[in-house]
Amino acid sequence: MPDTQTSTFEIARPTSSPDGPWPRRNFPPCILCIFGGAGDLSHRKLLPALYNLMVDKLLPQKFAIVAFSMEDLDNEKYRAFARDGIEKFSRQKITDE
């Protein structure tokens, strides 16, 4: 019967800093693509969650969202759609920072 080994590891969290639990400078730049960006899932869950991560400083400083949709929305209309979802469904209130 072969020997089996179980190994475990721990992820060490850095000490707290003004930048949050993980300093944002350690994250590489990132682009998030959302297919169905004007859908109900984006409106109720994805955009509010991304907003909360941004407020908590858990997203990279260089972070972009690219949303694709069948809806005909320009930049201004999509921003209004996103803001509405964040205002209604986010656990944190919108700040104008």
PDB file of N, CA and C in Angstrom:
ATOM      1  N   MET A   1       0.842  -1.173   0.000  1.00  0.00           N
ATOM      2  CA  MET A   1       0.000   0.000   0.000  1.00  0.00           C
ATOM      3  C   MET A   1       0.893   1.244   0.000  1.00  0.00           C
ATOM      4  N   PRO A   2       0.667   2.171  -0.963  1.00  0.00           N
ATOM      5  CA  PRO A   2       1.549   3.346  -1.043  1.00  0.00           C
ATOM      6  C   PRO A   2       1.286   4.313   0.101  1.00  0.00           C
ATOM      7  N   ASP A   3       2.356   4.971   0.481  1.00  0.00           N
ATOM      8  CA  ASP A   3       2.238   5.998   1.511  1.00  0.00           C
ATOM      9  C   ASP A   3       1.596   7.244   0.903  1.00  0.00           C
ATOM     10  N   THR A   4       0.728   7.838   1.630  1.00  0.00           N
ATOM     11  CA  THR A   4       0.135   9.098   1.181  1.00  0.00           C
ATOM     12  C   THR A   4       0.564  10.194   2.139  1.00  0.00           C
ATOM     13  N   GLN A   5       0.886  11.308   1.573  1.00  0.00           N
ATOM     14  CA  GLN A   5       1.289  12.450   2.375  1.00  0.00           C
ATOM     15  C   GLN A   5       0.265  13.561   2.203  1.00  0.00           C
ATOM     16  N   THR A   6      -0.014  14.175   3.254  1.00  0.00           N
ATOM     17  CA  THR A   6      -0.890  15.328   3.209  1.00  0.00           C
ATOM     18  C   THR A   6      -0.063  16.541   3.593  1.00  0.00           C
ATOM     19  N   SER A   7      -0.095  17.510   2.709  1.00  0.00           N
ATOM     20  CA  SER A   7       0.640  18.728   3.026  1.00  0.00           C
ATOM     21  C   SER A   7      -0.348  19.888   3.064  1.00  0.00           C
ATOM     22  N   THR A   8      -0.096  20.784   3.939  1.00  0.00           N
ATOM     23  CA  THR A   8      -0.930  21.976   4.050  1.00  0.00           C
ATOM     24  C   THR A   8      -0.032  23.198   3.975  1.00  0.00           C
ATOM     25  N   PHE A   9      -0.631  24.274   3.634  1.00  0.00           N
ATOM     26  CA  PHE A   9       0.103  25.534   3.612  1.00  0.00           C
ATOM     27  C   PHE A   9      -0.819  26.632   4.103  1.00  0.00           C
ATOM     28  N   GLU A  10      -0.229  27.691   4.546  1.00  0.00           N
ATOM     29  CA  GLU A  10      -0.983  28.840   5.019  1.00  0.00           C
ATOM     30  C   GLU A  10      -0.611  30.052   4.190  1.00  0.00           C
ATOM     31  N   ILE A  11      -1.592  30.875   3.959  1.00  0.00           N
ATOM     32  CA  ILE A  11      -1.344  32.136   3.279  1.00  0.00           C
ATOM     33  C   ILE A  11      -1.193  33.197   4.354  1.00  0.00           C
ATOM     34  N   ALA A  12      -0.026  33.764   4.409  1.00  0.00           N
ATOM     35  CA  ALA A  12       0.235  34.784   5.432  1.00  0.00           C
ATOM     36  C   ALA A  12      -0.349  36.110   4.982  1.00  0.00           C
ATOM     37  N   ARG A  13      -1.160  36.687   5.807  1.00  0.00           N
ATOM     38  CA  ARG A  13      -1.706  38.010   5.527  1.00  0.00           C
ATOM     39  C   ARG A  13      -0.754  39.064   6.057  1.00  0.00           C
ATOM     40  N   PRO A  14      -0.489  40.066   5.239  1.00  0.00           N
ATOM     41  CA  PRO A  14       0.354  41.149   5.746  1.00  0.00           C
ATOM     42  C   PRO A  14      -0.368  41.922   6.833  1.00  0.00           C
ATOM     43  N   THR A  15       0.396  42.613   7.625  1.00  0.00           N
ATOM     44  CA  THR A  15      -0.208  43.416   8.680  1.00  0.00           C
ATOM     45  C   THR A  15      -1.040  44.527   8.060  1.00  0.00           C
ATOM     46  N   SER A  16      -1.996  45.005   8.794  1.00  0.00           N
ATOM     47  CA  SER A  16      -2.877  46.050   8.281  1.00  0.00           C
ATOM     48  C   SER A  16      -2.094  47.323   8.004  1.00  0.00           C
ATOM     49  N   SER A  17      -2.538  47.998   6.955  1.00  0.00           N
ATOM     50  CA  SER A  17      -1.913  49.258   6.576  1.00  0.00           C
ATOM     51  C   SER A  17      -3.013  50.204   6.119  1.00  0.00           C
ATOM     52  N   PRO A  18      -2.693  51.460   5.864  1.00  0.00           N
ATOM     53  CA  PRO A  18      -3.712  52.392   5.383  1.00  0.00           C
ATOM     54  C   PRO A  18      -4.311  51.959   4.046  1.00  0.00           C
ATOM     55  N   ASP A  19      -3.591  51.116   3.304  1.00  0.00           N
ATOM     56  CA  ASP A  19      -4.070  50.649   2.004  1.00  0.00           C
ATOM     57  C   ASP A  19      -4.954  49.420   2.125  1.00  0.00           C
ATOM     58  N   GLY A  20      -5.312  48.991   3.318  1.00  0.00           N
ATOM     59  CA  GLY A  20      -6.142  47.808   3.497  1.00  0.00           C
ATOM     60  C   GLY A  20      -5.295  46.607   3.872  1.00  0.00           C
ATOM     61  N   PRO A  21      -5.898  45.437   3.961  1.00  0.00           N
ATOM     62  CA  PRO A  21      -5.161  44.257   4.406  1.00  0.00           C
ATOM     63  C   PRO A  21      -4.081  43.813   3.418  1.00  0.00           C
ATOM     64  N   TRP A  22      -4.311  44.025   2.123  1.00  0.00           N
ATOM     65  CA  TRP A  22      -3.304  43.724   1.111  1.00  0.00           C
ATOM     66  C   TRP A  22      -3.016  45.010   0.366  1.00  0.00           C
ATOM     67  N   PRO A  23      -1.783  45.488   0.420  1.00  0.00           N
ATOM     68  CA  PRO A  23      -1.472  46.735  -0.286  1.00  0.00           C
ATOM     69  C   PRO A  23      -1.764  46.608  -1.779  1.00  0.00           C
ATOM     70  N   ARG A  24      -2.454  47.598  -2.326  1.00  0.00           N
ATOM     71  CA  ARG A  24      -2.870  47.566  -3.727  1.00  0.00           C
ATOM     72  C   ARG A  24      -1.696  47.530  -4.686  1.00  0.00           C
ATOM     73  N   ARG A  25      -0.576  48.019  -4.283  1.00  0.00           N
ATOM     74  CA  ARG A  25       0.560  48.068  -5.201  1.00  0.00           C
ATOM     75  C   ARG A  25       1.098  46.680  -5.527  1.00  0.00           C
ATOM     76  N   ASN A  26       0.727  45.683  -4.754  1.00  0.00           N
ATOM     77  CA  ASN A  26       1.214  44.327  -5.006  1.00  0.00           C
ATOM     78  C   ASN A  26       0.385  43.573  -6.036  1.00  0.00           C
ATOM     79  N   PHE A  27      -0.763  44.107  -6.436  1.00  0.00           N
ATOM     80  CA  PHE A  27      -1.583  43.441  -7.431  1.00  0.00           C
ATOM     81  C   PHE A  27      -1.172  43.887  -8.826  1.00  0.00           C
ATOM     82  N   PRO A  28      -1.073  42.970  -9.772  1.00  0.00           N
ATOM     83  CA  PRO A  28      -0.760  43.375 -11.144  1.00  0.00           C
ATOM     84  C   PRO A  28      -1.977  44.046 -11.787  1.00  0.00           C
ATOM     85  N   PRO A  29      -1.771  44.831 -12.845  1.00  0.00           N
ATOM     86  CA  PRO A  29      -2.908  45.438 -13.544  1.00  0.00           C
ATOM     87  C   PRO A  29      -3.864  44.352 -14.038  1.00  0.00           C
ATOM     88  N   CYS A  30      -5.137  44.697 -14.126  1.00  0.00           N
ATOM     89  CA  CYS A  30      -6.145  43.698 -14.467  1.00  0.00           C
ATOM     90  C   CYS A  30      -7.281  44.341 -15.260  1.00  0.00           C
ATOM     91  N   ILE A  31      -7.805  43.581 -16.228  1.00  0.00           N
ATOM     92  CA  ILE A  31      -9.005  43.977 -16.954  1.00  0.00           C
ATOM     93  C   ILE A  31     -10.029  42.874 -16.746  1.00  0.00           C
ATOM     94  N   LEU A  32     -11.221  43.233 -16.309  1.00  0.00           N
ATOM     95  CA  LEU A  32     -12.306  42.284 -16.119  1.00  0.00           C
ATOM     96  C   LEU A  32     -13.302  42.467 -17.245  1.00  0.00           C
ATOM     97  N   CYS A  33     -13.586  41.400 -17.980  1.00  0.00           N
ATOM     98  CA  CYS A  33     -14.579  41.437 -19.057  1.00  0.00           C
ATOM     99  C   CYS A  33     -15.878  40.827 -18.543  1.00  0.00           C
ATOM    100  N   ILE A  34     -16.960  41.568 -18.674  1.00  0.00           N
ATOM    101  CA  ILE A  34     -18.278  41.087 -18.270  1.00  0.00           C
ATOM    102  C   ILE A  34     -19.118  40.927 -19.528  1.00  0.00           C
ATOM    103  N   PHE A  35     -19.499  39.704 -19.833  1.00  0.00           N
ATOM    104  CA  PHE A  35     -20.409  39.449 -20.938  1.00  0.00           C
ATOM    105  C   PHE A  35     -21.822  39.476 -20.363  1.00  0.00           C
ATOM    106  N   GLY A  36     -22.678  40.274 -20.949  1.00  0.00           N
ATOM    107  CA  GLY A  36     -23.993  40.512 -20.364  1.00  0.00           C
ATOM    108  C   GLY A  36     -23.909  41.636 -19.356  1.00  0.00           C
ATOM    109  N   GLY A  37     -23.103  42.630 -19.667  1.00  0.00           N
ATOM    110  CA  GLY A  37     -22.830  43.718 -18.731  1.00  0.00           C
ATOM    111  C   GLY A  37     -24.033  44.562 -18.364  1.00  0.00           C
ATOM    112  N   ALA A  38     -25.100  44.516 -19.161  1.00  0.00           N
ATOM    113  CA  ALA A  38     -26.304  45.283 -18.843  1.00  0.00           C
ATOM    114  C   ALA A  38     -27.419  44.362 -18.348  1.00  0.00           C
ATOM    115  N   GLY A  39     -27.044  43.181 -17.924  1.00  0.00           N
ATOM    116  CA  GLY A  39     -28.032  42.230 -17.435  1.00  0.00           C
ATOM    117  C   GLY A  39     -28.302  42.364 -15.951  1.00  0.00           C
ATOM    118  N   ASP A  40     -29.256  41.543 -15.496  1.00  0.00           N
ATOM    119  CA  ASP A  40     -29.683  41.584 -14.097  1.00  0.00           C
ATOM    120  C   ASP A  40     -28.570  41.159 -13.142  1.00  0.00           C
ATOM    121  N   LEU A  41     -27.785  40.150 -13.517  1.00  0.00           N
ATOM    122  CA  LEU A  41     -26.688  39.694 -12.652  1.00  0.00           C
ATOM    123  C   LEU A  41     -25.664  40.808 -12.435  1.00  0.00           C
ATOM    124  N   SER A  42     -25.321  41.499 -13.503  1.00  0.00           N
ATOM    125  CA  SER A  42     -24.381  42.622 -13.374  1.00  0.00           C
ATOM    126  C   SER A  42     -24.976  43.722 -12.506  1.00  0.00           C
ATOM    127  N   HIS A  43     -26.230  44.027 -12.743  1.00  0.00           N
ATOM    128  CA  HIS A  43     -26.900  45.122 -12.039  1.00  0.00           C
ATOM    129  C   HIS A  43     -27.019  44.854 -10.538  1.00  0.00           C
ATOM    130  N   ARG A  44     -27.410  43.630 -10.171  1.00  0.00           N
ATOM    131  CA  ARG A  44     -27.684  43.311  -8.769  1.00  0.00           C
ATOM    132  C   ARG A  44     -26.463  42.803  -7.994  1.00  0.00           C
ATOM    133  N   LYS A  45     -25.539  42.126  -8.679  1.00  0.00           N
ATOM    134  CA  LYS A  45     -24.462  41.438  -7.951  1.00  0.00           C
ATOM    135  C   LYS A  45     -23.059  41.899  -8.351  1.00  0.00           C
ATOM    136  N   LEU A  46     -22.732  41.800  -9.640  1.00  0.00           N
ATOM    137  CA  LEU A  46     -21.340  42.029 -10.049  1.00  0.00           C
ATOM    138  C   LEU A  46     -20.875  43.463  -9.829  1.00  0.00           C
ATOM    139  N   LEU A  47     -21.621  44.425 -10.331  1.00  0.00           N
ATOM    140  CA  LEU A  47     -21.179  45.817 -10.201  1.00  0.00           C
ATOM    141  C   LEU A  47     -21.165  46.295  -8.752  1.00  0.00           C
ATOM    142  N   PRO A  48     -22.200  45.979  -7.948  1.00  0.00           N
ATOM    143  CA  PRO A  48     -22.099  46.357  -6.522  1.00  0.00           C
ATOM    144  C   PRO A  48     -20.931  45.671  -5.812  1.00  0.00           C
ATOM    145  N   ALA A  49     -20.664  44.407  -6.136  1.00  0.00           N
ATOM    146  CA  ALA A  49     -19.534  43.709  -5.494  1.00  0.00           C
ATOM    147  C   ALA A  49     -18.213  44.334  -5.905  1.00  0.00           C
ATOM    148  N   LEU A  50     -18.067  44.680  -7.168  1.00  0.00           N
ATOM    149  CA  LEU A  50     -16.831  45.333  -7.619  1.00  0.00           C
ATOM    150  C   LEU A  50     -16.664  46.696  -6.962  1.00  0.00           C
ATOM    151  N   TYR A  51     -17.759  47.410  -6.800  1.00  0.00           N
ATOM    152  CA  TYR A  51     -17.690  48.698  -6.103  1.00  0.00           C
ATOM    153  C   TYR A  51     -17.209  48.502  -4.663  1.00  0.00           C
ATOM    154  N   ASN A  52     -17.766  47.506  -3.974  1.00  0.00           N
ATOM    155  CA  ASN A  52     -17.353  47.249  -2.590  1.00  0.00           C
ATOM    156  C   ASN A  52     -15.882  46.879  -2.510  1.00  0.00           C
ATOM    157  N   LEU A  53     -15.399  46.088  -3.445  1.00  0.00           N
ATOM    158  CA  LEU A  53     -13.966  45.738  -3.467  1.00  0.00           C
ATOM    159  C   LEU A  53     -13.112  46.983  -3.692  1.00  0.00           C
ATOM    160  N   MET A  54     -13.593  47.884  -4.553  1.00  0.00           N
ATOM    161  CA  MET A  54     -12.842  49.114  -4.806  1.00  0.00           C
ATOM    162  C   MET A  54     -12.801  49.988  -3.554  1.00  0.00           C
ATOM    163  N   VAL A  55     -13.939  50.134  -2.876  1.00  0.00           N
ATOM    164  CA  VAL A  55     -13.994  50.948  -1.654  1.00  0.00           C
ATOM    165  C   VAL A  55     -13.088  50.342  -0.578  1.00  0.00           C
ATOM    166  N   ASP A  56     -13.060  49.026  -0.490  1.00  0.00           N
ATOM    167  CA  ASP A  56     -12.222  48.343   0.500  1.00  0.00           C
ATOM    168  C   ASP A  56     -10.753  48.266   0.081  1.00  0.00           C
ATOM    169  N   LYS A  57     -10.434  48.851  -1.073  1.00  0.00           N
ATOM    170  CA  LYS A  57      -9.070  48.882  -1.614  1.00  0.00           C
ATOM    171  C   LYS A  57      -8.505  47.476  -1.821  1.00  0.00           C
ATOM    172  N   LEU A  58      -9.348  46.602  -2.350  1.00  0.00           N
ATOM    173  CA  LEU A  58      -8.922  45.232  -2.636  1.00  0.00           C
ATOM    174  C   LEU A  58      -8.797  44.964  -4.133  1.00  0.00           C
ATOM    175  N   LEU A  59      -8.896  46.008  -4.936  1.00  0.00           N
ATOM    176  CA  LEU A  59      -8.676  45.891  -6.376  1.00  0.00           C
ATOM    177  C   LEU A  59      -7.354  46.558  -6.719  1.00  0.00           C
ATOM    178  N   PRO A  60      -6.725  46.129  -7.804  1.00  0.00           N
ATOM    179  CA  PRO A  60      -5.483  46.802  -8.216  1.00  0.00           C
ATOM    180  C   PRO A  60      -5.746  48.273  -8.530  1.00  0.00           C
ATOM    181  N   GLN A  61      -4.709  49.076  -8.403  1.00  0.00           N
ATOM    182  CA  GLN A  61      -4.856  50.489  -8.757  1.00  0.00           C
ATOM    183  C   GLN A  61      -5.151  50.628 -10.243  1.00  0.00           C
ATOM    184  N   LYS A  62      -4.544  49.775 -11.051  1.00  0.00           N
ATOM    185  CA  LYS A  62      -4.791  49.778 -12.493  1.00  0.00           C
ATOM    186  C   LYS A  62      -5.769  48.648 -12.796  1.00  0.00           C
ATOM    187  N   PHE A  63      -7.059  48.966 -12.711  1.00  0.00           N
ATOM    188  CA  PHE A  63      -8.125  47.992 -12.901  1.00  0.00           C
ATOM    189  C   PHE A  63      -9.163  48.589 -13.834  1.00  0.00           C
ATOM    190  N   ALA A  64      -9.597  47.821 -14.803  1.00  0.00           N
ATOM    191  CA  ALA A  64     -10.612  48.301 -15.745  1.00  0.00           C
ATOM    192  C   ALA A  64     -11.679  47.234 -15.930  1.00  0.00           C
ATOM    193  N   ILE A  65     -12.882  47.693 -16.199  1.00  0.00           N
ATOM    194  CA  ILE A  65     -13.990  46.801 -16.501  1.00  0.00           C
ATOM    195  C   ILE A  65     -14.398  47.061 -17.942  1.00  0.00           C
ATOM    196  N   VAL A  66     -14.489  45.995 -18.721  1.00  0.00           N
ATOM    197  CA  VAL A  66     -15.003  46.072 -20.081  1.00  0.00           C
ATOM    198  C   VAL A  66     -16.273  45.238 -20.095  1.00  0.00           C
ATOM    199  N   ALA A  67     -17.398  45.880 -20.377  1.00  0.00           N
ATOM    200  CA  ALA A  67     -18.682  45.183 -20.352  1.00  0.00           C
ATOM    201  C   ALA A  67     -19.254  45.105 -21.763  1.00  0.00           C
ATOM    202  N   PHE A  68     -19.711  43.918 -22.119  1.00  0.00           N
ATOM    203  CA  PHE A  68     -20.347  43.684 -23.407  1.00  0.00           C
ATOM    204  C   PHE A  68     -21.821  43.397 -23.167  1.00  0.00           C
ATOM    205  N   SER A  69     -22.668  43.891 -24.078  1.00  0.00           N
ATOM    206  CA  SER A  69     -24.101  43.694 -23.897  1.00  0.00           C
ATOM    207  C   SER A  69     -24.810  43.806 -25.238  1.00  0.00           C
ATOM    208  N   MET A  70     -25.968  43.208 -25.308  1.00  0.00           N
ATOM    209  CA  MET A  70     -26.813  43.346 -26.490  1.00  0.00           C
ATOM    210  C   MET A  70     -27.560  44.682 -26.472  1.00  0.00           C
ATOM    211  N   GLU A  71     -27.624  45.303 -25.298  1.00  0.00           N
ATOM    212  CA  GLU A  71     -28.292  46.598 -25.160  1.00  0.00           C
ATOM    213  C   GLU A  71     -27.456  47.681 -25.834  1.00  0.00           C
ATOM    214  N   ASP A  72     -28.124  48.680 -26.364  1.00  0.00           N
ATOM    215  CA  ASP A  72     -27.429  49.793 -27.006  1.00  0.00           C
ATOM    216  C   ASP A  72     -27.248  50.908 -25.980  1.00  0.00           C
ATOM    217  N   LEU A  73     -26.152  50.846 -25.225  1.00  0.00           N
ATOM    218  CA  LEU A  73     -25.871  51.827 -24.190  1.00  0.00           C
ATOM    219  C   LEU A  73     -24.570  52.544 -24.500  1.00  0.00           C
ATOM    220  N   ASP A  74     -24.594  53.869 -24.427  1.00  0.00           N
ATOM    221  CA  ASP A  74     -23.334  54.600 -24.543  1.00  0.00           C
ATOM    222  C   ASP A  74     -22.704  54.681 -23.150  1.00  0.00           C
ATOM    223  N   ASN A  75     -21.573  55.317 -23.053  1.00  0.00           N
ATOM    224  CA  ASN A  75     -20.840  55.412 -21.784  1.00  0.00           C
ATOM    225  C   ASN A  75     -21.700  56.023 -20.678  1.00  0.00           C
ATOM    226  N   GLU A  76     -22.370  57.112 -20.996  1.00  0.00           N
ATOM    227  CA  GLU A  76     -23.180  57.819 -19.997  1.00  0.00           C
ATOM    228  C   GLU A  76     -24.340  56.950 -19.500  1.00  0.00           C
ATOM    229  N   LYS A  77     -25.022  56.265 -20.409  1.00  0.00           N
ATOM    230  CA  LYS A  77     -26.149  55.418 -20.015  1.00  0.00           C
ATOM    231  C   LYS A  77     -25.686  54.212 -19.193  1.00  0.00           C
ATOM    232  N   TYR A  78     -24.524  53.649 -19.566  1.00  0.00           N
ATOM    233  CA  TYR A  78     -24.041  52.493 -18.803  1.00  0.00           C
ATOM    234  C   TYR A  78     -23.603  52.918 -17.398  1.00  0.00           C
ATOM    235  N   ARG A  79     -22.978  54.066 -17.293  1.00  0.00           N
ATOM    236  CA  ARG A  79     -22.591  54.562 -15.966  1.00  0.00           C
ATOM    237  C   ARG A  79     -23.815  54.808 -15.084  1.00  0.00           C
ATOM    238  N   ALA A  80     -24.901  55.302 -15.673  1.00  0.00           N
ATOM    239  CA  ALA A  80     -26.139  55.506 -14.919  1.00  0.00           C
ATOM    240  C   ALA A  80     -26.718  54.156 -14.492  1.00  0.00           C
ATOM    241  N   PHE A  81     -26.668  53.163 -15.385  1.00  0.00           N
ATOM    242  CA  PHE A  81     -27.127  51.807 -15.064  1.00  0.00           C
ATOM    243  C   PHE A  81     -26.314  51.224 -13.905  1.00  0.00           C
ATOM    244  N   ALA A  82     -24.986  51.374 -13.974  1.00  0.00           N
ATOM    245  CA  ALA A  82     -24.110  50.845 -12.929  1.00  0.00           C
ATOM    246  C   ALA A  82     -24.351  51.571 -11.606  1.00  0.00           C
ATOM    247  N   ARG A  83     -24.462  52.875 -11.656  1.00  0.00           N
ATOM    248  CA  ARG A  83     -24.691  53.650 -10.428  1.00  0.00           C
ATOM    249  C   ARG A  83     -26.008  53.263  -9.763  1.00  0.00           C
ATOM    250  N   ASP A  84     -27.048  53.059 -10.567  1.00  0.00           N
ATOM    251  CA  ASP A  84     -28.340  52.652 -10.029  1.00  0.00           C
ATOM    252  C   ASP A  84     -28.227  51.306  -9.305  1.00  0.00           C
ATOM    253  N   GLY A  85     -27.537  50.359  -9.912  1.00  0.00           N
ATOM    254  CA  GLY A  85     -27.352  49.054  -9.278  1.00  0.00           C
ATOM    255  C   GLY A  85     -26.555  49.150  -7.987  1.00  0.00           C
ATOM    256  N   ILE A  86     -25.538  49.973  -7.992  1.00  0.00           N
ATOM    257  CA  ILE A  86     -24.711  50.144  -6.792  1.00  0.00           C
ATOM    258  C   ILE A  86     -25.521  50.822  -5.682  1.00  0.00           C
ATOM    259  N   GLU A  87     -26.281  51.858  -6.041  1.00  0.00           N
ATOM    260  CA  GLU A  87     -27.096  52.558  -5.027  1.00  0.00           C
ATOM    261  C   GLU A  87     -28.137  51.632  -4.404  1.00  0.00           C
ATOM    262  N   LYS A  88     -28.723  50.744  -5.200  1.00  0.00           N
ATOM    263  CA  LYS A  88     -29.788  49.868  -4.701  1.00  0.00           C
ATOM    264  C   LYS A  88     -29.278  48.627  -3.983  1.00  0.00           C
ATOM    265  N   PHE A  89     -28.147  48.056  -4.449  1.00  0.00           N
ATOM    266  CA  PHE A  89     -27.765  46.724  -3.993  1.00  0.00           C
ATOM    267  C   PHE A  89     -26.414  46.630  -3.278  1.00  0.00           C
ATOM    268  N   SER A  90     -25.668  47.716  -3.198  1.00  0.00           N
ATOM    269  CA  SER A  90     -24.359  47.666  -2.545  1.00  0.00           C
ATOM    270  C   SER A  90     -24.513  47.747  -1.028  1.00  0.00           C
ATOM    271  N   ARG A  91     -23.593  47.114  -0.324  1.00  0.00           N
ATOM    272  CA  ARG A  91     -23.618  47.195   1.147  1.00  0.00           C
ATOM    273  C   ARG A  91     -23.009  48.501   1.622  1.00  0.00           C
ATOM    274  N   GLN A  92     -22.321  49.226   0.739  1.00  0.00           N
ATOM    275  CA  GLN A  92     -21.712  50.509   1.094  1.00  0.00           C
ATOM    276  C   GLN A  92     -22.306  51.602   0.227  1.00  0.00           C
ATOM    277  N   LYS A  93     -22.500  52.744   0.800  1.00  0.00           N
ATOM    278  CA  LYS A  93     -23.053  53.877   0.060  1.00  0.00           C
ATOM    279  C   LYS A  93     -22.006  54.468  -0.871  1.00  0.00           C
ATOM    280  N   ILE A  94     -22.472  55.064  -1.948  1.00  0.00           N
ATOM    281  CA  ILE A  94     -21.584  55.667  -2.932  1.00  0.00           C
ATOM    282  C   ILE A  94     -20.981  56.954  -2.373  1.00  0.00           C
ATOM    283  N   THR A  95     -19.669  57.064  -2.562  1.00  0.00           N
ATOM    284  CA  THR A  95     -18.976  58.302  -2.231  1.00  0.00           C
ATOM    285  C   THR A  95     -18.457  58.862  -3.547  1.00  0.00           C
ATOM    286  N   ASP A  96     -18.329  60.150  -3.655  1.00  0.00           N
ATOM    287  CA  ASP A  96     -17.900  60.776  -4.901  1.00  0.00           C
ATOM    288  C   ASP A  96     -16.397  60.952  -4.982  1.00  0.00           C
ATOM    289  N   GLU A  97     -15.637  60.078  -4.352  1.00  0.00           N
ATOM    290  CA  GLU A  97     -14.174  60.162  -4.403  1.00  0.00           C
ATOM    291  C   GLU A  97     -13.652  59.540  -5.660  1.00  0.00           C
TER     292      GLU A  97
END
